[in-house]
Amino acid sequence: MANPTVFVLGYGNNIGSSVALKFKNEGFNVAVASRSVDPSDVSKLGYHGIKLDLEKIHAIHHAFEEVEKIYGPPSVVVYNAARATSPPGGPSDPFSSSYEQFEKDLDVTGASAYEAARLAIAAFDKLPEGSLRAFIATGNSLPWTNRPQWIGLSAGKRVLANIVEAGATAYGANGKRFYFPYEVSLEGGPVYPPNGPAHAAVFYNLYSQTEQGPWATLRVDTRPIDIVVAGHSNEERDIHIPHIQGMRYYGDCPVGDSMEQEECAKLENSANILSYGIIGHIHGP
């Protein structure tokens, strides 16, 4: 059987490159696309690179056709593109951005993902029976938080989340799975810079599942404090995050402590945890 293929739309220096490397190391063919990608540079990494402007729908079609011609239909499509314009008037005047700037943010971040999802479904239908299939969109907390200074990006992420939710609802039970994973800090806000390798590990974990499960998945960044496993740690913190019914939570299991590793393994069977354990006390706002 031929190696599966991952197609990363929105290839960059952090999450995109980390995801490409992770799947490459797992034996995948890797195709990457963005406006700035240099096909000759990424070919040295063993990737097929495509110059792609996600504002142009016809270009998205051509990119999928090129991937299929080189590798066959992709088993994983990762939508990692985003565009953000800060309004000239700042957070107190979010409508000071022009309509054209708002539209570009909305298109690249969310609306173009609709066509990518449509093309992904068509590609998934061409894969051999029993193949794993997943559309994974890089999320953030904007669909559930209010940040006026990023109104275009926020609107795009809300569209993206809705596309993923609709995809998971309509196609997930048939093996064409959709996910919107994102990372938050212990305070419930964004993590900057995002943890690229952590995203890559979560994305691969999601691809490897055999059932749809919750479409929205959350990884809590644990770098600032000690890890809380099964309610015991040197330091416990509350984590305030938006709550979605059935959302899964990601953290990091400790190493070197057999008791805590055992507790962490037990937690993996919890309805709210896919892997790695749970961090702190997670609850809604």
PDB file of C-alpha atoms in Angstrom, residues 8-233:
ATOM      1  CA  VAL A   8      -0.758  21.410   4.711  1.00  0.00           C
ATOM      2  CA  LEU A   9      -2.377  24.649   3.548  1.00  0.00           C
ATOM      3  CA  GLY A  10      -0.759  27.599   5.271  1.00  0.00           C
ATOM      4  CA  TYR A  11       2.807  26.310   5.590  1.00  0.00           C
ATOM      5  CA  GLY A  12       4.981  28.539   7.773  1.00  0.00           C
ATOM      6  CA  ASN A  13       7.890  28.480  10.181  1.00  0.00           C
ATOM      7  CA  ASN A  14       6.035  27.290  13.284  1.00  0.00           C
ATOM      8  CA  ILE A  15       2.892  25.149  13.280  1.00  0.00           C
ATOM      9  CA  GLY A  16       2.941  24.382   9.550  1.00  0.00           C
ATOM     10  CA  SER A  17       6.559  23.270   9.488  1.00  0.00           C
ATOM     11  CA  SER A  18       6.141  21.280  12.720  1.00  0.00           C
ATOM     12  CA  VAL A  19       3.093  19.462  11.348  1.00  0.00           C
ATOM     13  CA  ALA A  20       4.868  18.688   8.068  1.00  0.00           C
ATOM     14  CA  LEU A  21       7.902  17.299   9.904  1.00  0.00           C
ATOM     15  CA  LYS A  22       5.796  15.178  12.265  1.00  0.00           C
ATOM     16  CA  PHE A  23       3.847  13.532   9.467  1.00  0.00           C
ATOM     17  CA  LYS A  24       7.012  13.094   7.384  1.00  0.00           C
ATOM     18  CA  ASN A  25       8.606  11.260  10.307  1.00  0.00           C
ATOM     19  CA  GLU A  26       5.510   9.060  10.506  1.00  0.00           C
ATOM     20  CA  GLY A  27       6.015   7.926   6.916  1.00  0.00           C
ATOM     21  CA  PHE A  28       3.685  10.313   5.065  1.00  0.00           C
ATOM     22  CA  ASN A  29       4.142  11.978   1.732  1.00  0.00           C
ATOM     23  CA  VAL A  30       4.036  15.699   2.495  1.00  0.00           C
ATOM     24  CA  ALA A  31       2.675  18.501   0.325  1.00  0.00           C
ATOM     25  CA  VAL A  32       2.768  22.068   1.627  1.00  0.00           C
ATOM     26  CA  ALA A  33       1.307  25.279   0.246  1.00  0.00           C
ATOM     27  CA  SER A  34       1.377  28.989   1.030  1.00  0.00           C
ATOM     28  CA  ARG A  35       2.027  32.304  -0.675  1.00  0.00           C
ATOM     29  CA  SER A  36       5.593  32.401   0.655  1.00  0.00           C
ATOM     30  CA  VAL A  37       6.652  28.769   0.246  1.00  0.00           C
ATOM     31  CA  ASP A  38       9.741  28.154  -1.873  1.00  0.00           C
ATOM     32  CA  PRO A  39       9.218  24.804  -3.656  1.00  0.00           C
ATOM     33  CA  SER A  40      12.951  24.323  -4.175  1.00  0.00           C
ATOM     34  CA  ASP A  41      13.700  24.881  -0.486  1.00  0.00           C
ATOM     35  CA  VAL A  42      11.034  22.501   0.830  1.00  0.00           C
ATOM     36  CA  SER A  43      12.010  19.869  -1.727  1.00  0.00           C
ATOM     37  CA  LYS A  44      15.272  19.547   0.216  1.00  0.00           C
ATOM     38  CA  LEU A  45      13.137  18.458   3.187  1.00  0.00           C
ATOM     39  CA  GLY A  46      11.371  15.868   1.078  1.00  0.00           C
ATOM     40  CA  TYR A  47       8.178  17.930   0.648  1.00  0.00           C
ATOM     41  CA  HIS A  48       6.323  18.974  -2.464  1.00  0.00           C
ATOM     42  CA  GLY A  49       5.792  22.745  -2.308  1.00  0.00           C
ATOM     43  CA  ILE A  50       3.054  24.746  -4.008  1.00  0.00           C
ATOM     44  CA  LYS A  51       2.755  28.524  -4.258  1.00  0.00           C
ATOM     45  CA  LEU A  52      -0.817  29.277  -3.203  1.00  0.00           C
ATOM     46  CA  ASP A  53      -2.864  32.403  -2.599  1.00  0.00           C
ATOM     47  CA  LEU A  54      -5.839  31.274  -0.507  1.00  0.00           C
ATOM     48  CA  GLU A  55      -7.867  34.305  -1.557  1.00  0.00           C
ATOM     49  CA  LYS A  56      -8.183  32.698  -5.004  1.00  0.00           C
ATOM     50  CA  ILE A  57     -10.569  29.743  -5.102  1.00  0.00           C
ATOM     51  CA  HIS A  58      -9.340  28.507  -8.479  1.00  0.00           C
ATOM     52  CA  ALA A  59      -5.813  28.338  -7.050  1.00  0.00           C
ATOM     53  CA  ILE A  60      -7.040  26.038  -4.265  1.00  0.00           C
ATOM     54  CA  HIS A  61      -8.520  23.709  -6.895  1.00  0.00           C
ATOM     55  CA  HIS A  62      -5.243  23.669  -8.835  1.00  0.00           C
ATOM     56  CA  ALA A  63      -3.293  22.932  -5.641  1.00  0.00           C
ATOM     57  CA  PHE A  64      -5.428  19.897  -4.793  1.00  0.00           C
ATOM     58  CA  GLU A  65      -5.141  18.675  -8.389  1.00  0.00           C
ATOM     59  CA  GLU A  66      -1.353  18.992  -8.194  1.00  0.00           C
ATOM     60  CA  VAL A  67      -1.143  17.069  -4.918  1.00  0.00           C
ATOM     61  CA  GLU A  68      -3.295  14.284  -6.318  1.00  0.00           C
ATOM     62  CA  LYS A  69      -1.217  14.120  -9.482  1.00  0.00           C
ATOM     63  CA  ILE A  70       2.040  13.815  -7.493  1.00  0.00           C
ATOM     64  CA  TYR A  71       0.976  11.643  -4.553  1.00  0.00           C
ATOM     65  CA  GLY A  72      -2.636  10.647  -4.999  1.00  0.00           C
ATOM     66  CA  PRO A  73      -5.552  11.922  -2.887  1.00  0.00           C
ATOM     67  CA  PRO A  74      -4.502  13.168   0.571  1.00  0.00           C
ATOM     68  CA  SER A  75      -5.576  11.311   3.697  1.00  0.00           C
ATOM     69  CA  VAL A  76      -5.089  14.401   5.865  1.00  0.00           C
ATOM     70  CA  VAL A  77      -5.795  18.010   4.965  1.00  0.00           C
ATOM     71  CA  VAL A  78      -4.510  20.560   7.470  1.00  0.00           C
ATOM     72  CA  TYR A  79      -5.903  24.092   7.168  1.00  0.00           C
ATOM     73  CA  ASN A  80      -3.368  26.272   8.964  1.00  0.00           C
ATOM     74  CA  ALA A  81      -3.903  29.571   7.167  1.00  0.00           C
ATOM     75  CA  ALA A  82      -4.832  32.826   8.871  1.00  0.00           C
ATOM     76  CA  ARG A  83      -4.685  36.552   8.158  1.00  0.00           C
ATOM     77  CA  ALA A  84      -5.033  39.315  10.741  1.00  0.00           C
ATOM     78  CA  THR A  85      -5.304  43.068  10.330  1.00  0.00           C
ATOM     79  CA  SER A  86      -5.375  45.268  13.416  1.00  0.00           C
ATOM     80  CA  PRO A  87      -7.877  48.148  12.985  1.00  0.00           C
ATOM     81  CA  PRO A  88      -6.159  51.561  12.724  1.00  0.00           C
ATOM     82  CA  GLY A  89      -8.369  52.805  15.557  1.00  0.00           C
ATOM     83  CA  GLY A  90      -7.361  49.991  17.890  1.00  0.00           C
ATOM     84  CA  PRO A  91      -9.634  47.846  20.103  1.00  0.00           C
ATOM     85  CA  SER A  92     -11.938  50.785  20.826  1.00  0.00           C
ATOM     86  CA  ASP A  93     -12.704  51.262  17.125  1.00  0.00           C
ATOM     87  CA  PRO A  94     -12.825  47.815  15.487  1.00  0.00           C
ATOM     88  CA  PHE A  95     -14.791  49.118  12.475  1.00  0.00           C
ATOM     89  CA  SER A  96     -11.979  51.466  11.453  1.00  0.00           C
ATOM     90  CA  SER A  97     -10.594  48.766   9.165  1.00  0.00           C
ATOM     91  CA  SER A  98     -11.741  48.953   5.576  1.00  0.00           C
ATOM     92  CA  TYR A  99     -14.209  46.404   4.254  1.00  0.00           C
ATOM     93  CA  GLU A 100     -11.510  45.143   1.892  1.00  0.00           C
ATOM     94  CA  GLN A 101      -9.135  44.369   4.791  1.00  0.00           C
ATOM     95  CA  PHE A 102     -11.914  42.685   6.765  1.00  0.00           C
ATOM     96  CA  GLU A 103     -12.888  40.601   3.740  1.00  0.00           C
ATOM     97  CA  LYS A 104      -9.305  39.423   3.168  1.00  0.00           C
ATOM     98  CA  ASP A 105      -8.936  38.377   6.822  1.00  0.00           C
ATOM     99  CA  LEU A 106     -12.261  36.559   6.666  1.00  0.00           C
ATOM    100  CA  ASP A 107     -11.487  34.813   3.379  1.00  0.00           C
ATOM    101  CA  VAL A 108      -8.014  33.526   4.215  1.00  0.00           C
ATOM    102  CA  THR A 109      -8.795  32.564   7.807  1.00  0.00           C
ATOM    103  CA  GLY A 110     -12.193  30.995   7.309  1.00  0.00           C
ATOM    104  CA  ALA A 111     -14.177  31.272   4.088  1.00  0.00           C
ATOM    105  CA  SER A 112     -11.568  29.623   1.849  1.00  0.00           C
ATOM    106  CA  ALA A 113     -11.514  26.678   4.243  1.00  0.00           C
ATOM    107  CA  TYR A 114     -15.002  25.853   2.968  1.00  0.00           C
ATOM    108  CA  GLU A 115     -13.615  25.095  -0.481  1.00  0.00           C
ATOM    109  CA  ALA A 116     -10.643  23.240   1.018  1.00  0.00           C
ATOM    110  CA  ALA A 117     -13.086  21.109   3.026  1.00  0.00           C
ATOM    111  CA  ARG A 118     -15.194  20.397  -0.066  1.00  0.00           C
ATOM    112  CA  LEU A 119     -12.108  19.306  -1.995  1.00  0.00           C
ATOM    113  CA  ALA A 120     -10.919  17.249   0.965  1.00  0.00           C
ATOM    114  CA  ILE A 121     -14.211  15.319   1.019  1.00  0.00           C
ATOM    115  CA  ALA A 122     -13.862  14.633  -2.700  1.00  0.00           C
ATOM    116  CA  ALA A 123     -10.299  13.397  -2.153  1.00  0.00           C
ATOM    117  CA  PHE A 124     -11.303  11.225   0.810  1.00  0.00           C
ATOM    118  CA  ASP A 125     -13.892   9.476  -1.376  1.00  0.00           C
ATOM    119  CA  LYS A 126     -11.066   8.299  -3.664  1.00  0.00           C
ATOM    120  CA  LEU A 127      -9.046   6.632  -0.913  1.00  0.00           C
ATOM    121  CA  PRO A 128      -9.071   2.845  -0.421  1.00  0.00           C
ATOM    122  CA  GLU A 129     -11.684   1.445   1.923  1.00  0.00           C
ATOM    123  CA  GLY A 130     -10.517   1.473   5.524  1.00  0.00           C
ATOM    124  CA  SER A 131      -8.176   4.441   5.077  1.00  0.00           C
ATOM    125  CA  LEU A 132      -8.060   7.005   7.889  1.00  0.00           C
ATOM    126  CA  ARG A 133      -9.262  10.435   6.749  1.00  0.00           C
ATOM    127  CA  ALA A 134      -9.143  13.758   8.584  1.00  0.00           C
ATOM    128  CA  PHE A 135      -9.581  17.476   7.956  1.00  0.00           C
ATOM    129  CA  ILE A 136      -7.807  19.377  10.739  1.00  0.00           C
ATOM    130  CA  ALA A 137      -8.104  23.160  11.066  1.00  0.00           C
ATOM    131  CA  THR A 138      -5.769  25.077  13.356  1.00  0.00           C
ATOM    132  CA  GLY A 139      -7.995  26.873  15.827  1.00  0.00           C
ATOM    133  CA  ASN A 140      -7.674  29.408  18.599  1.00  0.00           C
ATOM    134  CA  SER A 141      -9.941  30.777  21.311  1.00  0.00           C
ATOM    135  CA  LEU A 142     -11.445  33.567  19.175  1.00  0.00           C
ATOM    136  CA  PRO A 143     -14.730  31.792  18.378  1.00  0.00           C
ATOM    137  CA  TRP A 144     -15.520  31.920  22.103  1.00  0.00           C
ATOM    138  CA  THR A 145     -13.829  35.118  23.229  1.00  0.00           C
ATOM    139  CA  ASN A 146     -14.281  38.798  22.407  1.00  0.00           C
ATOM    140  CA  ARG A 147     -11.191  40.552  21.012  1.00  0.00           C
ATOM    141  CA  PRO A 148     -12.368  43.556  18.948  1.00  0.00           C
ATOM    142  CA  GLN A 149      -8.841  44.395  17.796  1.00  0.00           C
ATOM    143  CA  TRP A 150      -8.841  41.166  15.753  1.00  0.00           C
ATOM    144  CA  ILE A 151     -12.343  41.393  14.316  1.00  0.00           C
ATOM    145  CA  GLY A 152     -11.423  40.040  10.879  1.00  0.00           C
ATOM    146  CA  LEU A 153      -9.374  37.159  12.264  1.00  0.00           C
ATOM    147  CA  SER A 154     -12.060  36.454  14.873  1.00  0.00           C
ATOM    148  CA  ALA A 155     -14.820  36.363  12.256  1.00  0.00           C
ATOM    149  CA  GLY A 156     -12.693  34.028  10.158  1.00  0.00           C
ATOM    150  CA  LYS A 157     -12.044  31.639  13.035  1.00  0.00           C
ATOM    151  CA  ARG A 158     -15.754  31.554  13.868  1.00  0.00           C
ATOM    152  CA  VAL A 159     -16.506  30.642  10.254  1.00  0.00           C
ATOM    153  CA  LEU A 160     -13.760  28.022  10.365  1.00  0.00           C
ATOM    154  CA  ALA A 161     -15.131  26.497  13.573  1.00  0.00           C
ATOM    155  CA  ASN A 162     -18.610  26.353  12.055  1.00  0.00           C
ATOM    156  CA  ILE A 163     -17.283  24.628   8.932  1.00  0.00           C
ATOM    157  CA  VAL A 164     -15.490  22.035  11.074  1.00  0.00           C
ATOM    158  CA  GLU A 165     -18.537  21.457  13.271  1.00  0.00           C
ATOM    159  CA  ALA A 166     -20.755  20.992  10.208  1.00  0.00           C
ATOM    160  CA  GLY A 167     -18.222  18.612   8.670  1.00  0.00           C
ATOM    161  CA  ALA A 168     -17.920  16.538  11.825  1.00  0.00           C
ATOM    162  CA  THR A 169     -21.707  16.334  12.156  1.00  0.00           C
ATOM    163  CA  ALA A 170     -22.396  15.414   8.541  1.00  0.00           C
ATOM    164  CA  TYR A 171     -19.413  13.254   7.603  1.00  0.00           C
ATOM    165  CA  GLY A 172     -17.726  12.128  10.821  1.00  0.00           C
ATOM    166  CA  ALA A 173     -19.764   8.972  11.276  1.00  0.00           C
ATOM    167  CA  ASN A 174     -18.707   7.908   7.761  1.00  0.00           C
ATOM    168  CA  GLY A 175     -15.013   8.089   8.590  1.00  0.00           C
ATOM    169  CA  LYS A 176     -14.355  11.566   7.197  1.00  0.00           C
ATOM    170  CA  ARG A 177     -13.403  13.297  10.417  1.00  0.00           C
ATOM    171  CA  PHE A 178     -13.158  17.028  11.167  1.00  0.00           C
ATOM    172  CA  TYR A 179     -11.307  18.708  14.048  1.00  0.00           C
ATOM    173  CA  PHE A 180     -10.659  22.224  15.370  1.00  0.00           C
ATOM    174  CA  PRO A 181      -7.771  21.869  17.861  1.00  0.00           C
ATOM    175  CA  TYR A 182      -6.333  24.884  19.651  1.00  0.00           C
ATOM    176  CA  GLU A 183      -4.048  25.823  22.491  1.00  0.00           C
ATOM    177  CA  VAL A 184      -4.708  28.105  25.459  1.00  0.00           C
ATOM    178  CA  SER A 185      -2.632  29.400  28.342  1.00  0.00           C
ATOM    179  CA  LEU A 186      -3.409  28.516  31.933  1.00  0.00           C
ATOM    180  CA  GLU A 187      -5.345  31.776  32.128  1.00  0.00           C
ATOM    181  CA  GLY A 188      -7.505  30.723  29.186  1.00  0.00           C
ATOM    182  CA  GLY A 189      -5.977  33.123  26.680  1.00  0.00           C
ATOM    183  CA  PRO A 190      -3.905  32.603  23.543  1.00  0.00           C
ATOM    184  CA  VAL A 191      -0.394  31.186  23.654  1.00  0.00           C
ATOM    185  CA  TYR A 192       2.242  33.217  21.817  1.00  0.00           C
ATOM    186  CA  PRO A 193       4.203  31.947  20.154  1.00  0.00           C
ATOM    187  CA  PRO A 194       2.139  28.799  19.668  1.00  0.00           C
ATOM    188  CA  ASN A 195       3.869  25.533  20.509  1.00  0.00           C
ATOM    189  CA  GLY A 196       4.446  24.084  17.040  1.00  0.00           C
ATOM    190  CA  PRO A 197       5.662  20.592  18.025  1.00  0.00           C
ATOM    191  CA  ALA A 198       2.773  20.259  20.502  1.00  0.00           C
ATOM    192  CA  HIS A 199       0.275  21.121  17.766  1.00  0.00           C
ATOM    193  CA  ALA A 200       1.915  18.589  15.475  1.00  0.00           C
ATOM    194  CA  ALA A 201       1.663  15.822  18.076  1.00  0.00           C
ATOM    195  CA  VAL A 202      -2.005  16.597  18.719  1.00  0.00           C
ATOM    196  CA  PHE A 203      -2.790  16.745  14.994  1.00  0.00           C
ATOM    197  CA  TYR A 204      -1.219  13.359  14.393  1.00  0.00           C
ATOM    198  CA  ASN A 205      -3.042  11.945  17.408  1.00  0.00           C
ATOM    199  CA  LEU A 206      -6.342  13.197  16.010  1.00  0.00           C
ATOM    200  CA  TYR A 207      -5.622  11.730  12.582  1.00  0.00           C
ATOM    201  CA  SER A 208      -4.878   8.360  14.211  1.00  0.00           C
ATOM    202  CA  GLN A 209      -8.305   8.088  15.839  1.00  0.00           C
ATOM    203  CA  THR A 210     -10.742   5.696  14.224  1.00  0.00           C
ATOM    204  CA  GLU A 211     -13.931   7.529  15.255  1.00  0.00           C
ATOM    205  CA  GLN A 212     -14.976  11.160  14.998  1.00  0.00           C
ATOM    206  CA  GLY A 213     -15.372  12.066  18.651  1.00  0.00           C
ATOM    207  CA  PRO A 214     -15.671  15.749  19.713  1.00  0.00           C
ATOM    208  CA  TRP A 215     -14.811  18.149  16.909  1.00  0.00           C
ATOM    209  CA  ALA A 216     -13.373  20.857  19.183  1.00  0.00           C
ATOM    210  CA  THR A 217     -10.211  19.846  21.033  1.00  0.00           C
ATOM    211  CA  LEU A 218      -8.198  21.940  23.443  1.00  0.00           C
ATOM    212  CA  ARG A 219      -4.588  21.688  24.523  1.00  0.00           C
ATOM    213  CA  VAL A 220      -3.754  23.566  27.719  1.00  0.00           C
ATOM    214  CA  ASP A 221      -0.227  24.956  27.610  1.00  0.00           C
ATOM    215  CA  THR A 222       1.592  23.752  30.736  1.00  0.00           C
ATOM    216  CA  ARG A 223       4.988  25.350  30.453  1.00  0.00           C
ATOM    217  CA  PRO A 224       4.502  28.109  33.068  1.00  0.00           C
ATOM    218  CA  ILE A 225       3.615  25.868  36.045  1.00  0.00           C
ATOM    219  CA  ASP A 226       3.892  22.394  37.508  1.00  0.00           C
ATOM    220  CA  ILE A 227       1.664  19.658  36.137  1.00  0.00           C
ATOM    221  CA  VAL A 228      -1.482  18.658  38.009  1.00  0.00           C
ATOM    222  CA  VAL A 229      -2.376  14.994  37.608  1.00  0.00           C
ATOM    223  CA  ALA A 230      -5.266  13.349  39.463  1.00  0.00           C
ATOM    224  CA  GLY A 231      -5.541  16.396  41.710  1.00  0.00           C
ATOM    225  CA  HIS A 232      -2.050  16.390  43.183  1.00  0.00           C
ATOM    226  CA  SER A 233       0.861  18.666  42.427  1.00  0.00           C
TER     227      SER A 233
END
